[in-house]
XYZ file of C-alpha atoms in Angstrom:
706
model
C -4.085 30.471 27.412
C -0.947 32.135 26.198
C -0.626 35.801 26.997
C -1.937 38.342 24.517
C 1.487 39.941 24.306
C 3.124 36.666 23.426
C 0.554 35.969 20.744
C 1.764 39.125 19.056
C 5.433 38.222 19.355
C 6.641 37.849 15.833
C 9.599 39.075 13.882
C 10.559 39.866 10.380
C 13.690 37.850 10.704
C 15.557 37.816 7.460
C 17.260 34.467 7.180
C 18.032 34.485 3.511
C 21.469 33.067 2.973
C 23.389 33.667 -0.212
C 25.604 30.925 -1.538
C 28.736 32.216 -3.185
C 29.881 31.294 -6.644
C 31.316 27.783 -6.867
C 33.672 26.410 -9.446
C 34.698 23.272 -7.613
C 34.963 21.822 -4.146
C 32.409 22.897 -1.555
C 30.520 26.117 -2.122
C 29.427 26.061 1.510
C 32.990 26.627 2.696
C 34.367 30.161 2.705
C 38.111 29.953 3.438
C 38.405 33.544 4.639
C 35.850 32.806 7.351
C 37.701 29.836 8.751
C 39.778 29.992 11.882
C 41.196 27.463 14.289
C 38.031 26.956 16.330
C 35.843 26.513 13.255
C 38.295 24.060 11.756
C 38.180 21.981 14.926
C 34.374 22.015 14.832
C 34.298 20.968 11.185
C 36.651 18.066 11.845
C 34.536 17.017 14.804
C 31.610 16.626 12.435
C 33.601 14.128 10.339
C 32.871 16.123 7.182
C 35.677 16.259 4.622
C 36.085 19.768 3.242
C 39.255 19.439 1.171
C 38.081 16.505 -0.938
C 40.862 14.263 0.360
C 39.469 10.851 1.257
C 41.003 7.392 1.505
C 41.216 5.113 -1.518
C 39.032 2.403 0.039
C 36.479 1.878 2.792
C 34.612 -1.046 4.276
C 31.246 0.617 3.664
C 30.440 3.239 1.051
C 27.027 4.886 1.519
C 25.578 6.483 -1.623
C 23.500 9.330 -0.225
C 23.832 11.502 2.879
C 20.141 12.044 3.537
C 17.848 10.826 6.300
C 18.798 7.146 6.112
C 22.378 7.628 4.939
C 23.469 9.661 7.946
C 21.841 7.263 10.410
C 23.844 4.457 8.808
C 27.020 6.539 8.877
C 26.722 7.179 12.596
C 25.735 3.650 13.564
C 28.141 1.715 11.335
C 31.080 3.899 12.390
C 30.388 3.045 16.034
C 32.369 -0.084 15.186
C 35.969 1.159 15.291
C 37.030 -1.840 13.200
C 35.029 -0.640 10.188
C 35.621 2.385 7.942
C 32.688 4.303 6.488
C 32.379 6.829 3.659
C 29.269 8.829 2.786
C 28.988 10.372 -0.685
C 26.362 13.143 -0.820
C 25.433 14.966 -4.028
C 24.325 18.141 -2.227
C 26.181 20.716 -0.155
C 26.975 20.444 3.529
C 24.342 23.017 4.489
C 26.816 25.092 6.508
C 26.064 28.299 4.619
C 22.336 27.990 5.296
C 22.466 26.483 8.764
C 20.562 29.401 10.304
C 17.738 28.864 7.824
C 17.601 25.088 8.259
C 17.594 25.378 12.055
C 14.441 27.517 12.317
C 11.348 25.278 12.062
C 9.087 28.070 10.802
C 11.360 28.661 7.843
C 9.876 25.540 6.276
C 6.918 27.821 5.563
C 8.306 31.366 5.434
C 11.861 31.059 4.090
C 12.033 27.669 2.461
C 15.116 26.289 0.736
C 12.874 24.689 -1.852
C 13.488 26.169 -5.252
C 17.152 26.867 -4.414
C 20.307 24.868 -5.073
C 19.421 22.842 -1.963
C 16.442 21.328 -3.780
C 16.756 18.609 -6.415
C 13.903 20.364 -8.226
C 12.424 17.283 -9.837
C 9.318 17.447 -12.028
C 6.995 14.662 -13.087
C 6.037 14.053 -16.670
C 2.606 15.479 -17.554
C -0.127 13.544 -15.752
C -3.090 12.777 -18.036
C -5.560 12.333 -15.143
C -4.393 15.536 -13.462
C -5.234 17.901 -16.319
C -2.015 16.915 -18.083
C 0.006 18.923 -15.553
C 3.692 18.294 -14.836
C 3.996 18.533 -11.050
C 6.885 19.659 -8.899
C 8.625 17.023 -6.760
C 11.002 18.889 -4.471
C 13.551 16.886 -2.472
C 16.299 18.062 -0.139
C 19.729 18.199 -1.808
C 21.940 18.740 1.230
C 23.430 16.732 4.069
C 20.376 15.459 5.903
C 18.335 15.284 2.700
C 14.657 16.099 2.970
C 14.869 16.002 6.773
C 16.661 19.359 6.465
C 13.870 21.067 4.524
C 10.602 19.329 5.380
C 7.606 20.286 7.523
C 9.001 18.392 10.572
C 6.044 16.025 11.129
C 6.984 13.050 13.333
C 4.104 10.703 12.470
C 4.513 6.922 12.487
C 2.680 4.267 10.470
C 0.211 1.919 12.139
C 0.843 -1.613 13.352
C -1.574 -2.967 10.742
C 0.353 -1.369 7.893
C 3.785 -2.476 9.067
C 2.610 -6.061 9.565
C 1.009 -5.970 6.102
C 4.446 -5.061 4.726
C 5.969 -7.921 6.702
C 3.451 -10.370 5.282
C 4.186 -9.219 1.739
C 7.834 -10.206 2.004
C 7.399 -13.395 4.016
C 3.813 -14.571 3.793
C 3.977 -15.285 7.524
C 5.199 -12.102 9.160
C 8.427 -13.782 10.306
C 10.791 -11.154 8.908
C 12.779 -8.433 10.713
C 10.098 -5.961 9.633
C 7.241 -6.675 12.007
C 5.604 -3.862 13.946
C 7.356 -4.858 17.160
C 10.817 -4.593 15.597
C 10.194 -1.355 13.696
C 8.460 0.198 16.721
C 11.541 -0.459 18.836
C 13.828 0.880 16.113
C 11.785 4.079 15.780
C 11.891 4.547 19.547
C 15.665 3.972 19.470
C 16.009 6.976 17.155
C 13.857 9.254 19.330
C 14.338 11.545 22.318
C 10.796 12.597 23.174
C 9.999 15.720 25.212
C 6.427 16.247 26.474
C 4.795 19.615 25.839
C 4.645 22.202 28.582
C 1.409 22.262 30.554
C 0.466 25.508 28.808
C 1.033 24.144 25.300
C -0.716 20.892 26.122
C -3.793 22.768 27.312
C -3.758 25.277 24.459
C -3.531 22.576 21.781
C -5.665 19.962 23.576
C -2.748 17.542 23.186
C -2.735 13.927 24.316
C 0.270 11.582 24.378
C 1.618 8.461 26.076
C 5.201 8.278 27.305
C 5.198 4.501 26.746
C 4.961 5.056 22.989
C 8.148 7.106 22.796
C 11.882 6.733 23.084
C 13.775 9.028 25.449
C 17.467 8.466 24.701
C 17.765 8.583 20.913
C 19.389 11.255 18.779
C 16.324 12.773 17.067
C 14.642 15.410 19.218
C 10.862 14.967 19.090
C 8.533 17.395 20.829
C 5.879 20.055 20.238
C 6.238 23.703 19.225
C 6.853 26.274 21.942
C 3.889 28.315 20.667
C 0.454 27.224 19.423
C -2.028 29.350 17.505
C -5.252 29.200 19.585
C -7.419 27.791 16.772
C -5.418 24.534 16.978
C -7.157 23.810 20.264
C -10.458 23.413 18.372
C -9.130 20.737 16.006
C -9.723 17.472 17.861
C -12.980 18.688 19.411
C -14.418 19.528 15.989
C -13.359 16.199 14.505
C -15.072 14.406 17.374
C -18.198 16.420 16.599
C -18.287 15.033 13.038
C -17.619 11.462 14.158
C -13.832 11.064 13.977
C -12.466 10.257 17.441
C -9.265 11.690 18.853
C -6.261 9.413 19.192
C -4.774 9.091 22.707
C -1.347 8.702 21.077
C -1.011 8.102 17.357
C 2.570 6.875 17.803
C 1.631 3.633 19.549
C 0.557 1.644 16.486
C -3.005 2.909 16.104
C -2.260 5.977 14.023
C -5.792 6.941 13.067
C -8.273 9.517 14.323
C -7.509 13.123 15.285
C -4.440 14.443 17.084
C -1.802 17.151 17.239
C 1.328 15.522 15.886
C 4.759 15.509 17.409
C 7.472 17.276 15.430
C 11.226 16.969 15.034
C 11.957 20.039 17.152
C 14.624 20.416 19.837
C 12.872 22.254 22.694
C 16.202 23.173 24.275
C 16.636 25.897 21.652
C 13.581 25.533 19.355
C 15.627 24.316 16.402
C 14.953 21.703 13.757
C 16.252 18.256 14.646
C 17.250 16.461 11.466
C 19.551 13.700 10.302
C 22.722 15.783 10.373
C 22.087 17.687 13.618
C 20.947 14.511 15.362
C 23.317 11.834 14.111
C 26.432 13.585 12.843
C 27.057 16.959 14.486
C 27.184 15.564 18.056
C 29.841 12.980 17.149
C 33.418 13.303 18.345
C 36.099 13.015 15.657
C 36.028 9.504 14.232
C 39.012 8.522 12.142
C 36.917 5.762 10.575
C 34.162 8.067 9.228
C 34.358 10.446 6.273
C 31.451 12.405 4.796
C 32.050 14.004 1.399
C 29.485 16.483 0.079
C 29.136 17.669 -3.526
C 29.938 14.136 -4.628
C 27.327 12.677 -6.977
C 27.459 8.908 -7.271
C 27.640 8.183 -10.997
C 27.638 4.371 -10.879
C 28.613 1.250 -8.974
C 31.472 -0.820 -10.359
C 31.251 -4.628 -10.323
C 34.100 -7.163 -10.450
C 32.613 -10.592 -10.889
C 30.505 -12.843 -8.717
C 30.657 -14.345 -5.258
C 30.379 -17.999 -4.280
C 26.588 -17.822 -4.523
C 26.699 -16.506 -8.065
C 25.740 -12.935 -7.138
C 27.580 -9.978 -8.629
C 29.805 -8.060 -6.235
C 30.602 -4.359 -6.242
C 34.192 -3.382 -5.599
C 33.997 0.334 -6.300
C 31.811 3.435 -6.421
C 32.378 6.135 -9.025
C 31.510 9.752 -8.250
C 31.999 13.299 -9.550
C 31.418 16.858 -8.382
C 29.922 18.133 -11.641
C 28.749 16.900 -15.010
C 32.075 17.794 -16.600
C 34.209 17.055 -13.548
C 36.672 14.208 -13.197
C 35.162 10.828 -12.407
C 36.818 9.376 -9.325
C 36.508 5.900 -7.867
C 36.679 4.694 -4.283
C 37.136 0.992 -3.535
C 34.745 -1.018 -1.351
C 35.851 -3.844 0.935
C 32.505 -4.939 2.378
C 29.347 -3.275 1.059
C 27.792 -0.494 -0.932
C 24.644 0.885 0.697
C 22.446 2.867 -1.670
C 20.481 5.516 0.248
C 19.444 7.968 -2.447
C 15.712 7.955 -1.717
C 12.771 6.917 -3.846
C 14.153 8.795 -6.857
C 17.914 8.615 -6.386
C 18.245 4.935 -5.479
C 16.600 3.454 -8.593
C 18.515 6.003 -10.661
C 21.871 4.889 -9.203
C 21.058 1.214 -9.759
C 19.951 1.803 -13.335
C 23.029 3.910 -14.133
C 25.065 0.971 -12.836
C 23.398 -1.427 -15.264
C 20.952 -2.931 -12.760
C 17.315 -2.640 -13.751
C 14.785 -3.291 -16.530
C 16.572 -4.264 -19.733
C 14.384 -2.114 -21.968
C 15.125 0.974 -19.855
C 18.869 0.342 -19.791
C 19.051 -0.389 -23.514
C 17.145 2.786 -24.368
C 19.424 4.863 -22.125
C 22.600 3.366 -23.587
C 23.651 1.649 -20.349
C 25.199 -1.812 -20.553
C 23.121 -4.379 -18.685
C 25.063 -5.817 -15.759
C 22.127 -7.498 -14.052
C 18.564 -7.467 -15.340
C 16.155 -6.632 -12.522
C 12.738 -5.561 -13.889
C 11.386 -4.082 -10.637
C 13.962 -1.309 -10.233
C 12.014 1.959 -10.411
C 8.609 0.226 -10.525
C 5.756 0.221 -7.945
C 6.285 3.980 -7.331
C 3.636 5.419 -4.990
C 3.036 8.857 -3.471
C 0.568 10.794 -1.341
C -1.523 13.125 -3.506
C -3.251 16.077 -1.864
C -5.516 19.073 -2.368
C -7.187 21.588 -0.042
C -10.243 23.579 0.932
C -9.409 27.173 1.897
C -11.351 29.730 3.927
C -10.917 33.402 4.599
C -10.500 34.084 8.325
C -10.463 36.996 10.717
C -8.704 34.962 13.407
C -4.995 35.124 14.132
C -2.985 32.682 12.066
C 0.707 31.943 12.275
C 1.072 33.641 8.894
C -0.743 36.822 9.964
C 1.374 37.097 13.105
C 4.535 36.489 11.114
C 3.514 39.150 8.615
C 2.955 41.718 11.364
C 6.718 42.319 11.408
C 7.163 42.818 15.120
C 10.883 43.293 15.518
C 11.533 42.599 19.195
C 11.323 38.840 19.072
C 12.593 37.353 22.342
C 15.316 34.826 21.652
C 15.834 35.932 18.047
C 15.715 32.947 15.699
C 15.452 30.675 18.755
C 12.083 32.200 19.678
C 9.339 29.721 20.576
C 7.093 31.512 18.065
C 9.303 30.494 15.158
C 8.939 26.878 16.257
C 5.239 26.916 15.358
C 4.523 24.661 12.408
C 1.377 22.998 11.092
C 0.852 19.868 13.166
C -2.898 19.345 13.697
C -3.765 16.224 11.727
C -6.258 13.372 11.429
C -6.504 10.088 9.559
C -9.974 9.232 8.256
C -10.844 5.652 7.272
C -13.050 4.534 4.405
C -16.191 4.554 6.554
C -15.511 8.163 7.509
C -15.226 8.979 3.812
C -18.076 7.125 2.106
C -20.231 6.066 5.053
C -20.895 2.610 6.503
C -23.604 1.768 3.959
C -21.390 2.235 0.892
C -18.001 1.195 2.338
C -18.397 -2.538 1.676
C -19.808 -1.903 -1.809
C -16.893 0.388 -2.602
C -14.427 -2.240 -1.398
C -16.100 -4.920 -3.518
C -16.028 -2.719 -6.617
C -12.303 -2.073 -6.225
C -11.592 -5.764 -5.620
C -13.515 -6.682 -8.780
C -11.441 -4.164 -10.759
C -8.102 -5.890 -10.049
C -7.809 -7.789 -13.326
C -8.582 -4.730 -15.433
C -6.219 -2.524 -13.435
C -3.384 -5.053 -13.652
C -3.866 -5.306 -17.409
C -4.089 -1.592 -18.127
C -2.429 0.445 -15.399
C 0.932 -1.235 -14.732
C 3.710 0.707 -16.519
C 5.581 -2.515 -17.324
C 4.940 -5.614 -19.398
C 7.093 -7.746 -17.117
C 5.058 -10.535 -15.540
C 6.777 -10.258 -12.150
C 6.109 -6.523 -11.883
C 2.458 -7.149 -12.733
C 2.291 -9.774 -9.982
C 3.760 -7.241 -7.561
C 1.101 -4.712 -8.529
C -1.563 -7.327 -7.776
C -0.012 -8.184 -4.406
C 0.117 -4.534 -3.303
C -3.399 -3.930 -4.656
C -4.783 -6.885 -2.695
C -3.181 -5.715 0.540
C -4.682 -2.262 0.069
C -8.183 -3.430 -0.798
C -8.539 -6.525 1.396
C -6.566 -5.514 4.458
C -6.045 -1.776 4.806
C -9.237 -0.488 3.167
C -11.421 -2.659 5.395
C -9.678 -1.641 8.623
C -9.522 1.458 10.816
C -6.357 2.580 8.988
C -6.612 6.057 7.510
C -7.237 6.415 3.780
C -7.157 10.222 3.848
C -4.995 12.495 5.982
C -6.510 15.829 7.013
C -4.102 18.650 7.859
C -4.875 22.059 9.354
C -2.783 24.793 7.748
C -2.340 28.105 9.551
C 0.789 29.284 7.754
C -0.811 31.040 4.805
C -2.022 30.046 1.354
C -1.395 31.265 -2.160
C -5.013 32.314 -2.734
C -5.828 33.766 0.673
C -2.520 35.038 1.958
C -1.936 35.288 5.687
C -5.646 35.724 6.541
C -6.669 32.280 5.379
C -6.993 28.801 6.843
C -6.729 25.635 4.791
C -7.645 22.045 5.483
C -5.628 19.721 3.302
C -6.785 16.234 2.284
C -4.140 13.723 1.187
C -4.652 10.251 -0.281
C -2.704 7.663 1.757
C -2.948 4.297 -0.053
C -3.075 4.911 -3.799
C -4.190 2.199 -6.178
C -2.294 4.061 -8.894
C 1.360 3.046 -9.240
C 4.015 4.591 -11.436
C 7.732 4.369 -12.073
C 11.084 6.160 -12.083
C 13.528 5.512 -14.915
C 16.566 6.976 -16.624
C 16.446 8.022 -20.266
C 20.119 8.965 -20.440
C 23.418 7.434 -19.349
C 24.473 10.817 -17.926
C 24.074 10.701 -14.115
C 23.586 14.481 -14.040
C 20.450 14.236 -16.168
C 17.311 13.983 -14.069
C 15.390 10.728 -14.250
C 11.874 10.484 -15.626
C 9.246 10.470 -12.861
C 5.769 9.202 -13.689
C 3.583 8.465 -10.641
C 0.525 7.900 -12.879
C -1.580 9.972 -10.501
C -5.315 9.233 -10.445
C -5.012 6.540 -13.102
C -7.180 4.306 -10.889
C -10.681 5.671 -10.341
C -10.692 4.789 -6.617
C -8.009 7.379 -5.943
C -10.198 10.138 -7.350
C -13.175 8.925 -5.320
C -11.276 8.870 -2.038
C -9.599 12.225 -2.582
C -12.947 13.760 -3.589
C -14.612 12.398 -0.457
C -11.661 13.589 1.615
C -12.161 17.129 0.349
C -15.869 16.940 1.118
C -14.915 15.870 4.625
C -12.494 18.795 4.870
C -15.305 21.175 3.943
C -17.618 19.555 6.496
C -14.935 19.884 9.146
C -14.312 23.562 8.426
C -18.016 24.296 8.641
C -18.492 22.502 11.984
C -18.244 24.094 15.420
C -16.105 25.060 17.175
C -13.592 25.282 14.276
C -16.157 27.113 12.151
C -15.968 30.149 14.434
C -12.645 30.981 12.771
C -13.922 30.454 9.212
C -15.515 33.058 6.988
C -16.173 32.620 3.258
C -14.787 29.632 1.390
C -12.127 30.797 -1.059
C -11.271 27.498 -2.729
C -12.896 25.690 -4.368
C -15.943 27.801 -3.424
C -19.688 27.223 -3.443
C -19.763 26.516 -7.184
C -18.161 23.133 -6.530
C -20.816 20.840 -5.082
C -21.526 17.826 -7.303
C -19.243 14.791 -7.567
C -18.362 15.856 -11.115
C -17.389 19.307 -9.826
C -15.195 17.806 -7.128
C -13.554 15.377 -9.551
C -12.643 18.250 -11.854
C -11.251 20.170 -8.865
C -9.157 17.163 -7.815
C -7.706 16.882 -11.323
C -6.839 20.576 -11.515
C -5.668 21.289 -7.976
C -3.965 18.235 -6.518
C -0.233 17.897 -6.002
C 2.285 15.815 -4.134
C 2.538 15.665 -0.358
C 6.220 14.843 -1.027
C 6.166 11.277 0.270
C 7.382 9.161 -2.685
C 8.285 5.572 -1.899
C 8.235 1.944 -3.082
C 10.492 2.259 -6.167
C 12.964 -0.398 -4.932
C 10.283 -2.448 -3.241
C 10.965 -5.148 -0.659
C 8.968 -7.880 -2.362
C 9.708 -11.412 -3.548
C 11.655 -11.517 -6.801
C 8.614 -13.171 -8.366
C 6.650 -9.970 -7.659
C 9.086 -7.505 -9.163
C 10.932 -7.037 -5.884
C 14.269 -5.254 -5.755
C 15.514 -6.074 -2.249
C 15.003 -9.008 0.088
C 14.224 -8.864 3.814
C 17.897 -8.120 4.546
C 17.710 -5.139 2.168
C 20.112 -6.790 -0.284
C 19.491 -6.212 -3.982
C 18.514 -9.447 -5.708
C 21.454 -10.767 -7.714
C 24.013 -8.499 -6.044
C 26.103 -9.975 -3.268
C 27.107 -6.836 -1.384
C 24.723 -4.034 -2.355
C 21.783 -2.980 -0.179
C 19.170 -0.246 -0.480
C 18.141 1.541 2.722
C 15.589 4.348 2.340
C 11.876 4.923 1.678
C 12.142 3.262 -1.735
C 12.117 -0.207 -0.103
C 8.668 0.112 1.487
C 6.332 -1.957 -0.723
C 3.232 0.001 0.331
C 2.548 3.623 1.163
C 1.917 4.238 4.843
C -0.745 6.473 6.343
C 2.068 8.489 7.908
C 4.825 10.927 7.146
C 7.902 9.042 6.072
C 10.779 10.413 8.124
C 10.055 8.451 11.300
C 9.689 5.047 9.591
C 12.841 5.845 7.595
C 14.744 6.550 10.818
C 13.508 3.228 12.177
C 14.363 1.446 8.927
C 17.912 2.805 8.973
C 18.429 1.999 12.649
C 17.353 -1.576 12.080
C 19.363 -1.854 8.853
C 22.513 -0.795 10.703
C 21.935 -3.545 13.255
C 21.398 -6.136 10.511
C 24.568 -5.074 8.689
C 26.750 -4.982 11.786
C 25.472 -8.360 12.947
C 26.293 -9.925 9.574
C 29.867 -8.637 9.590
C 30.498 -9.335 13.272
C 29.420 -12.953 13.453
C 25.909 -12.195 14.604
C 27.040 -9.891 17.381
C 26.746 -6.118 17.279
C 29.737 -4.773 19.261
C 28.945 -1.900 21.571
C 30.655 1.439 21.238
C 32.423 0.888 24.539
C 33.818 -2.404 23.272
C 35.299 -0.742 20.216
C 36.482 2.356 21.995
C 34.350 4.593 19.779
C 31.957 7.133 21.282
C 28.262 6.926 20.470
C 26.199 9.920 19.476
C 25.731 11.921 22.660
C 22.215 12.843 23.647
C 23.323 15.876 25.591
C 25.295 17.363 22.723
C 22.401 17.982 20.347
C 21.423 21.254 21.988
C 24.040 23.440 20.376
C 23.419 26.750 22.086
C 20.875 26.501 24.875
C 20.793 24.201 27.873
C 17.480 22.671 28.916
C 16.731 21.542 32.448
C 14.586 18.765 31.007
C 17.360 17.337 28.800
C 18.276 13.703 29.253
C 21.890 12.664 29.677
C 21.557 9.188 28.188
C 23.781 8.290 25.253
C 23.010 7.432 21.649
C 21.266 10.012 19.490
C 20.242 10.793 15.884
C 17.644 12.877 13.790
C 15.480 13.524 10.617
C 12.692 15.528 8.945
C 10.277 16.104 5.998
C 8.563 18.551 3.653
C 5.164 18.992 2.117
C 3.693 21.588 -0.213
C 0.251 21.625 -1.777
C 0.038 22.784 -5.383
C -2.560 25.375 -4.490
C -1.386 26.043 -0.949
C 2.253 26.858 -1.282
C 2.610 27.407 2.452
C 0.748 24.274 3.534
C 3.841 22.119 3.852
C 3.111 18.838 5.528
C 6.156 16.629 5.255
C 8.835 15.989 2.658
C 9.718 12.681 4.226
């Protein structure tokens, strides 16, 4: 057990960072604060602060988020290739202290500031006609800089289901074996201390983890004691613990790994992992506050595909539009919202959408923006007399050892579980439920697809069939359960919530532009709960959350139920609660789906956009199905593997090593910026990313924005 004194260690650390007025350039840069050492450090990060970039590059990456920065680091390892990243958000320099502290994801979030895209869905008819917030990180590192830090991988069954969707045989680069290796390549795993392992009842397997990648993956340096009851209680209600959820069987109960650097208890994210450790690279430029406005095409290649020769960008709506030339490829990495928006603004997408927005059609591609899926969640909340992370944080103890590097401030919500359909509806009804959903396919395809295009409808059917015939009948989780100890809106710091989140929705929506102005936000319509099965599974997930909270030994920390309360007991009551309380878990994906063109696909197995000779999409939008996972780790793996595919294509099938090109790789030992750890590895090659999650009712219950 941790000492009583340490359990009370908590500080009122004010990490609010004000961003000064900005009329152009980078508002993160304050010239009067610069001096020679800082200038050297900024140059070493390959970030361009004066706006001066070259006129052309081999690769232009549209988006400096989780995937974009992985690509920047890996592609620029080849000294014979030049790389430019265009990021719409700021560098994050002015709020570095806030980003670095893991606990700030809950107590001093950047969501709702200029570092948040601040998207909102259209009103959702099946969710009480509410328009729901969709926050996304708008800063170098993207959502990995603002999320809840969960490092949870998808299962082998899900990844191979994706592979089968694109190939029919599984013989694509996207099998479990290949993605597993790519995710391990991105990771530098650190086991918990003996004390933390015992306190949290943590299990793990070293064989499932990478130990020389750039993203620091570990466990918090402090655990609230109630976490230790999590897996034991789930076992008591019939959900077994997972020996290591990262090995391809990501179901059951466990305490998740997080993207935390235990050398100094800081957030490890795409920028701190992949970019900051780099030496100066003359072939890499990263330009923030540069919104990609469109891709420019100049004809077709020998195969009849359109080729892009330029990328247009601007700092502001009224700012000058500038163009940078492209020699090899454009890689779109704007995320599930930004990537379809960029393609559509460039004239690539559904003709009816482009015509209505006043954008000239360059290449009609009906699937762009379609097949949108997300994790929808709600919660059950109890009053508690036990210590929570929120109550300790609120106690305002001022002598916090280590300041913002304190192990206490590394505590984040990480106790999770994935419940399958049998856990939700019982073994007697599970097969009946599956049969009912399967029989509903024709009706759903006719009434729920937000497109009249035949290929998009076929894609909906393909995804539907995978969900109902493969994933629903397996051990794969259909509901994620999350233990929240960081405070709730209704119960404050003396409350505990258990969140239930739908993992494989049968409802699909879309993202589309309704204006030719790239600074207008796109329309986001996930069509939440449009399929009845989603309501059923989320309802049963909340019932399971209530059962879990009322079971020993976890129940010893629970007092009265605050939300939804005893008045909600019938299925009709729960369904009404789901409609009124649910919100995003901030895991949107699938809007540029890797599917055959005949199924409304946008990219092929090489991530190339159909009909475009030198444009790829690399981010969560290419997954054709939602995973029972948080998305940052599969996105890291996706980007690692994409970089290898791209480099192999342009280097005759060979990927030159950094030593062969004379360019340094990302150094593993350089990610710990201030504190040295005796357990640190010295192996080379390193990178990072993260996520965010906020329940509509439980503002502090952030699970993972990626």
